[in-house]
Tab-separated table of C-alpha atoms in Angstrom:
chain	number	residue	atom	x	y	z
A	28	MET	CA	182.057	81.552	168.202
A	29	ASN	CA	184.317	83.320	170.673
A	30	SER	CA	184.810	86.924	171.816
A	31	ILE	CA	181.904	89.318	171.375
A	32	LEU	CA	179.198	88.645	168.813
A	33	ASP	CA	177.603	91.291	166.677
A	34	VAL	CA	174.055	90.141	167.419
A	35	VAL	CA	172.164	87.577	169.443
A	36	ILE	CA	168.677	86.824	168.119
A	37	VAL	CA	166.229	85.235	170.544
A	38	GLY	CA	163.603	83.246	168.664
A	39	ALA	CA	163.703	81.525	165.281
A	40	GLY	CA	160.280	82.114	163.806
A	41	PRO	CA	159.784	84.175	160.622
A	42	ALA	CA	161.042	87.368	162.301
A	43	GLY	CA	164.150	85.804	163.801
A	44	LEU	CA	165.116	83.825	160.708
A	45	SER	CA	164.541	86.809	158.444
A	46	GLY	CA	166.692	89.021	160.637
A	47	ALA	CA	169.431	86.389	160.727
A	48	LEU	CA	169.351	86.081	156.942
A	49	ILE	CA	169.870	89.810	156.371
A	50	LEU	CA	172.580	90.012	159.025
A	51	GLY	CA	174.316	86.968	157.580
A	52	ARG	CA	174.395	88.639	154.207
A	53	CYS	CA	175.940	91.649	155.952
A	54	ARG	CA	178.703	89.335	157.254
A	55	ARG	CA	177.671	89.875	160.845
A	56	ARG	CA	178.522	87.311	163.529
A	57	VAL	CA	175.125	86.172	164.717
A	58	LEU	CA	173.882	83.601	167.212
A	59	VAL	CA	170.222	82.590	166.940
A	60	CYS	CA	168.745	80.859	170.001
A	61	ASP	CA	165.436	79.050	169.704
A	62	ALA	CA	163.556	77.237	172.478
A	63	GLY	CA	161.336	75.448	169.956
A	64	HIS	CA	157.828	76.602	170.968
A	65	PRO	CA	156.298	78.328	167.914
A	66	ARG	CA	152.973	80.092	168.389
A	67	ASN	CA	151.434	78.362	165.368
A	68	ALA	CA	152.537	74.822	166.267
A	69	ALA	CA	148.919	73.603	166.184
A	70	SER	CA	148.213	75.116	162.777
A	71	HIS	CA	148.074	72.866	159.717
A	72	ALA	CA	148.889	75.686	157.290
A	73	LEU	CA	150.265	79.215	157.171
A	74	HIS	CA	148.422	81.725	155.006
A	75	GLY	CA	148.931	85.185	153.548
A	76	TYR	CA	152.662	84.682	152.956
A	77	LEU	CA	153.423	85.583	149.339
A	78	THR	CA	154.819	82.547	147.400
A	79	ARG	CA	154.221	80.316	150.451
A	80	ASP	CA	150.436	80.558	150.953
A	81	GLY	CA	149.183	77.330	152.534
A	82	ILE	CA	152.613	75.995	153.498
A	83	ALA	CA	152.926	73.995	156.714
A	84	PRO	CA	154.461	76.285	159.366
A	85	ALA	CA	157.175	73.757	160.182
A	86	GLU	CA	158.128	73.557	156.500
A	87	LEU	CA	158.540	77.331	156.263
A	88	LEU	CA	160.895	77.240	159.242
A	89	ARG	CA	162.799	74.291	157.759
A	90	ILE	CA	163.389	76.211	154.533
A	91	GLY	CA	164.488	79.284	156.465
A	92	ARG	CA	166.966	77.328	158.548
A	93	GLU	CA	168.308	75.581	155.465
A	94	GLN	CA	168.955	78.882	153.716
A	95	LEU	CA	170.843	80.237	156.738
A	96	GLN	CA	173.406	77.467	156.266
A	97	HIS	CA	174.832	79.420	153.306
A	98	TYR	CA	176.101	82.063	155.742
A	99	PRO	CA	178.987	80.780	157.905
A	100	SER	CA	178.858	83.733	160.307
A	101	VAL	CA	175.346	82.723	161.465
A	102	GLU	CA	174.891	79.964	164.039
A	103	LEU	CA	171.517	78.620	165.140
A	104	ILE	CA	171.169	76.557	168.295
A	105	GLU	CA	168.242	74.848	170.025
A	106	ALA	CA	168.457	76.502	173.425
A	107	GLU	CA	166.603	78.853	175.717
A	108	VAL	CA	167.870	82.287	176.625
A	109	THR	CA	167.197	82.386	180.345
A	110	SER	CA	168.449	85.887	181.166
A	111	VAL	CA	169.958	88.990	179.595
A	112	THR	CA	171.914	91.805	181.230
A	113	ARG	CA	172.874	95.152	179.738
A	114	THR	CA	176.610	95.804	179.728
A	115	GLU	CA	178.771	98.724	178.671
A	116	ALA	CA	179.572	96.950	175.412
A	117	GLY	CA	176.088	95.584	174.756
A	118	PHE	CA	174.451	92.526	176.309
A	119	GLU	CA	175.447	89.522	178.360
A	120	VAL	CA	173.201	86.625	177.354
A	121	THR	CA	172.795	83.519	179.497
A	122	ILE	CA	171.723	80.371	177.655
A	123	ASP	CA	170.110	77.393	179.403
A	124	ASN	CA	171.041	78.932	182.770
A	125	HIS	CA	174.791	78.343	182.410
A	126	LYS	CA	176.400	79.300	179.073
A	127	ARG	CA	177.212	83.000	178.625
A	128	VAL	CA	177.806	84.925	175.410
A	129	PHE	CA	178.265	88.626	174.753
A	130	ALA	CA	176.759	90.636	171.911
A	131	ARG	CA	176.808	94.238	170.757
A	132	ARG	CA	173.128	94.150	169.821
A	133	LEU	CA	170.096	92.059	170.817
A	134	LEU	CA	167.062	91.238	168.689
A	135	LEU	CA	164.056	89.702	170.452
A	136	THR	CA	161.616	87.822	168.229
A	137	THR	CA	159.995	85.753	170.943
A	138	GLY	CA	156.362	86.404	170.008
A	139	VAL	CA	153.284	85.873	172.134
A	140	VAL	CA	151.252	83.069	173.680
A	141	ASP	CA	147.500	82.963	173.084
A	142	HIS	CA	145.060	82.301	175.913
A	143	LEU	CA	142.977	79.352	174.764
A	144	PRO	CA	139.372	79.173	175.969
A	145	GLU	CA	139.032	76.576	178.715
A	146	ILE	CA	136.370	74.487	176.990
A	147	GLU	CA	136.172	70.706	176.932
A	148	GLY	CA	136.842	69.352	173.448
A	149	LEU	CA	138.628	72.442	172.128
A	150	GLU	CA	142.201	71.152	172.034
A	151	PRO	CA	141.797	68.559	169.194
A	152	LEU	CA	139.986	71.204	167.120
A	153	TYR	CA	142.472	74.033	167.652
A	154	GLY	CA	144.331	74.928	164.467
A	155	LYS	CA	141.923	72.893	162.342
A	156	SER	CA	138.479	74.444	162.846
A	157	VAL	CA	139.007	76.633	165.934
A	158	PHE	CA	141.248	79.665	165.422
A	159	HIS	CA	142.205	83.087	166.767
A	160	CYS	CA	142.927	84.958	163.498
A	161	PRO	CA	140.414	85.432	160.651
A	162	TYR	CA	143.132	86.854	158.386
A	163	CYS	CA	145.003	83.571	158.737
A	164	ASP	CA	142.092	81.130	158.515
A	165	GLY	CA	138.894	82.986	157.591
A	166	TRP	CA	139.090	82.244	153.862
A	167	GLU	CA	139.002	78.490	154.404
A	168	HIS	CA	135.711	78.902	156.326
A	169	ARG	CA	134.057	81.572	154.192
A	170	ASP	CA	130.249	81.458	154.095
A	171	GLN	CA	130.173	78.756	156.772
A	172	PRO	CA	128.272	78.866	160.082
A	173	ILE	CA	130.829	80.399	162.460
A	174	ALA	CA	130.813	80.908	166.223
A	175	ILE	CA	132.763	83.716	167.858
A	176	TYR	CA	133.962	83.196	171.433
A	177	GLY	CA	134.707	86.229	173.565
A	178	ARG	CA	133.480	88.111	176.602
A	179	LYS	CA	133.080	91.822	177.352
A	180	ASP	CA	134.774	93.936	174.686
A	181	HIS	CA	136.745	91.013	173.200
A	182	GLY	CA	133.852	89.350	171.382
A	183	PRO	CA	131.953	92.090	169.496
A	184	GLY	CA	134.954	93.427	167.604
A	185	LEU	CA	135.964	89.980	166.351
A	186	ALA	CA	132.353	89.134	165.467
A	187	LEU	CA	131.948	92.300	163.397
A	188	GLU	CA	135.312	91.730	161.748
A	189	LEU	CA	134.205	88.280	160.619
A	190	THR	CA	131.300	89.730	158.625
A	191	GLY	CA	133.828	89.987	155.810
A	192	TRP	CA	133.990	86.199	155.635
A	193	SER	CA	130.515	84.972	156.557
A	194	SER	CA	126.970	86.214	157.178
A	195	ASP	CA	126.131	83.276	159.482
A	196	LEU	CA	127.711	84.405	162.735
A	197	ILE	CA	126.793	83.888	166.379
A	198	LEU	CA	128.646	85.413	169.334
A	199	CYS	CA	128.995	83.012	172.279
A	200	THR	CA	130.055	84.690	175.509
A	201	ASP	CA	130.035	81.600	177.779
A	202	GLY	CA	128.274	83.515	180.522
A	203	PRO	CA	127.066	87.109	180.970
A	204	ALA	CA	128.147	89.066	177.899
A	205	GLU	CA	128.637	92.400	179.718
A	206	LEU	CA	128.120	94.282	176.458
A	207	SER	CA	127.211	97.928	176.174
A	208	ALA	CA	123.923	98.970	174.597
A	209	GLU	CA	125.895	100.312	171.632
A	210	GLU	CA	127.670	96.972	171.133
A	211	ARG	CA	124.394	95.058	171.286
A	212	ASP	CA	122.800	97.430	168.789
A	213	GLN	CA	125.711	97.089	166.372
A	214	LEU	CA	125.626	93.297	166.575
A	215	ALA	CA	121.866	93.298	166.013
A	216	LEU	CA	122.180	95.621	163.006
A	217	ASN	CA	124.603	93.097	161.480
A	218	ASN	CA	122.366	90.103	162.287
A	219	ILE	CA	124.743	88.608	164.843
A	220	PRO	CA	122.849	86.920	167.705
A	221	VAL	CA	124.415	86.683	171.170
A	222	ARG	CA	124.303	83.428	173.134
A	223	GLU	CA	125.144	83.973	176.807
A	224	GLU	CA	124.585	80.422	178.058
A	225	ARG	CA	127.521	78.634	179.620
A	226	ILE	CA	129.270	76.253	177.233
A	227	SER	CA	129.656	72.646	178.302
A	228	ARG	CA	131.850	71.352	175.483
A	229	LEU	CA	132.690	71.359	171.799
A	230	GLU	CA	132.049	68.311	169.650
A	231	GLY	CA	133.612	67.416	166.339
A	232	ASN	CA	135.289	64.713	164.326
A	233	GLU	CA	138.906	64.499	163.122
A	234	GLY	CA	139.534	68.159	163.866
A	235	GLN	CA	136.295	69.432	162.357
A	236	LEU	CA	133.979	71.311	164.713
A	237	GLU	CA	130.384	70.142	164.408
A	238	ARG	CA	128.485	71.545	167.373
A	239	ILE	CA	128.621	73.551	170.587
A	240	ILE	CA	126.876	71.990	173.562
A	241	PHE	CA	125.590	74.411	176.196
A	242	GLU	CA	125.194	73.510	179.865
A	243	ASN	CA	121.403	73.795	179.560
A	244	GLY	CA	121.431	71.066	176.895
A	245	ASP	CA	120.950	73.314	173.867
A	246	VAL	CA	122.974	72.449	170.767
A	247	LEU	CA	124.384	74.953	168.286
A	248	GLU	CA	125.553	73.564	164.952
A	249	ARG	CA	128.730	75.344	163.796
A	250	GLU	CA	131.559	74.505	161.395
A	251	ALA	CA	134.216	76.846	162.768
A	252	MET	CA	134.951	78.981	165.820
A	253	PHE	CA	137.146	82.051	166.195
A	254	PHE	CA	138.079	83.266	169.659
A	255	ASN	CA	139.505	86.356	171.298
A	256	THR	CA	140.607	85.646	174.847
A	257	GLY	CA	143.814	87.646	174.993
A	258	GLN	CA	147.511	86.846	174.868
A	259	ASP	CA	150.733	87.337	176.819
A	260	GLN	CA	154.350	87.906	175.910
A	261	HIS	CA	156.057	84.565	175.322
A	262	CYS	CA	158.835	85.510	177.735
A	263	ASP	CA	159.712	88.324	180.146
A	264	LEU	CA	163.092	89.337	178.711
A	265	ALA	CA	161.807	92.625	177.263
A	266	GLU	CA	160.154	93.545	180.553
A	267	LYS	CA	163.248	92.741	182.598
A	268	LEU	CA	165.409	94.806	180.257
A	269	GLY	CA	163.161	97.823	180.855
A	270	CYS	CA	161.186	98.049	177.620
A	271	ASP	CA	158.154	100.286	177.366
A	272	PHE	CA	154.835	98.546	176.610
A	273	THR	CA	151.608	99.616	174.964
A	274	GLU	CA	148.226	99.444	176.706
A	275	ARG	CA	147.505	96.090	175.071
A	276	GLY	CA	150.773	94.595	176.347
A	277	ALA	CA	152.914	94.792	173.207
A	278	VAL	CA	156.502	96.006	173.335
A	279	ARG	CA	156.547	99.614	172.189
A	280	THR	CA	158.901	100.015	169.229
A	281	GLY	CA	159.763	102.984	167.087
A	282	GLU	CA	161.477	103.355	163.758
A	283	LEU	CA	162.937	100.100	162.402
A	284	GLU	CA	161.849	98.053	165.459
A	285	MET	CA	164.030	99.977	167.943
A	286	THR	CA	162.963	100.010	171.598
A	287	ASN	CA	163.630	102.552	174.330
A	288	VAL	CA	166.506	100.320	175.531
A	289	PRO	CA	169.722	101.188	173.640
A	290	GLY	CA	170.842	98.364	171.380
A	291	LEU	CA	167.657	96.322	171.845
A	292	TYR	CA	165.272	95.620	168.970
A	293	VAL	CA	161.988	93.716	169.014
A	294	ALA	CA	160.308	92.343	165.894
A	295	GLY	CA	157.263	90.200	165.185
A	296	ASP	CA	154.104	89.472	167.166
A	297	ALA	CA	155.575	90.678	170.471
A	298	SER	CA	155.462	94.271	169.255
A	299	ARG	CA	152.721	94.597	166.648
A	300	ALA	CA	148.928	94.528	166.237
A	301	VAL	CA	149.187	92.986	162.743
A	302	GLN	CA	150.309	89.510	163.722
A	303	LEU	CA	150.954	87.863	160.372
A	304	ALA	CA	154.000	85.747	159.552
A	305	ILE	CA	154.838	87.854	156.520
A	306	VAL	CA	154.740	91.034	158.631
A	307	ALA	CA	156.967	89.414	161.249
A	308	ALA	CA	159.481	88.459	158.552
A	309	ALA	CA	159.478	92.016	157.212
A	310	GLU	CA	160.029	93.437	160.681
A	311	GLY	CA	162.922	91.044	161.263
A	312	ALA	CA	164.516	92.310	158.054
A	313	GLU	CA	163.909	95.941	159.092
A	314	ALA	CA	165.518	95.362	162.471
A	315	ALA	CA	168.522	93.692	160.831
A	316	PHE	CA	168.901	96.670	158.495
A	317	ALA	CA	168.889	99.069	161.453
A	318	ILE	CA	171.291	96.915	163.463
A	319	ASN	CA	173.783	96.662	160.625
A	320	LYS	CA	173.717	100.421	160.011
A	321	ALA	CA	174.275	101.087	163.710
A	322	LEU	CA	177.223	98.676	163.837
A	323	ILE	CA	178.781	100.247	160.742
A	324	LYS	CA	178.474	103.663	162.354
A	325	GLU	CA	180.139	102.395	165.540
A	326	ASN	CA	183.015	100.876	163.585
A	327	LEU	CA	183.585	104.040	161.564
A	328	ALA	CA	183.733	106.131	164.747
A	329	ARG	CA	186.627	104.145	166.193
């Protein structure tokens, strides 16, 4: 691809691939850049995606990439976008610190990175019996003994949310809970005990959580754990370009995933509270729709 592109898409998860698909069908010249670090890499299955419920995340991406091959104006490369600069015509995009391309529009679908609890034994269980999203993995652990990990205001909300999946819930705060009287009362009314002892480690077998070991030697038998320890933007491109952010750190977007930066769109987990793959794909399609309409309008004005 030479001269100026219509769109550069940063990220090739469900949002990025969906946006590329719509733009390809609109005959737009698109470059998709993907650094290859999906948020759900540890997950064994993706849920809640109509017609693809339970599919392996890598398989969903493989299918998406395969379908993009039908559209010759779309190119997908394994590379990292290291910087972006606004120009009069759009954006100058630097790839892997040396290659430069120019695009009239930019779509960021870079997602977020979850903060994993720093607990011994968690890593081999993550994505198999330790999770961050009950909408993604709660069904598979319905009616099981579940632990919720979270401190301050992070834990109670997730614990109460999980009452839709199980009645055997215990909130583990791994130290002083720092809960308000109202939060403690609400947890008690819903029969959710609070364990404030420090956690020593998690124990399990072949990815299945079996017990939580506290530093005082107590043992808590559990079959799954859900945690809420926060998240960050996967990259700082939106911040450096001057995007507005919400209080919780998401990129603030308006109608059809537009940001306050002219020509810049953000879709997927980086900009939304509902962080489901199917929602990300829909937002990618919405952004592509808006981008194509804007480009048509520009062309007609010339």
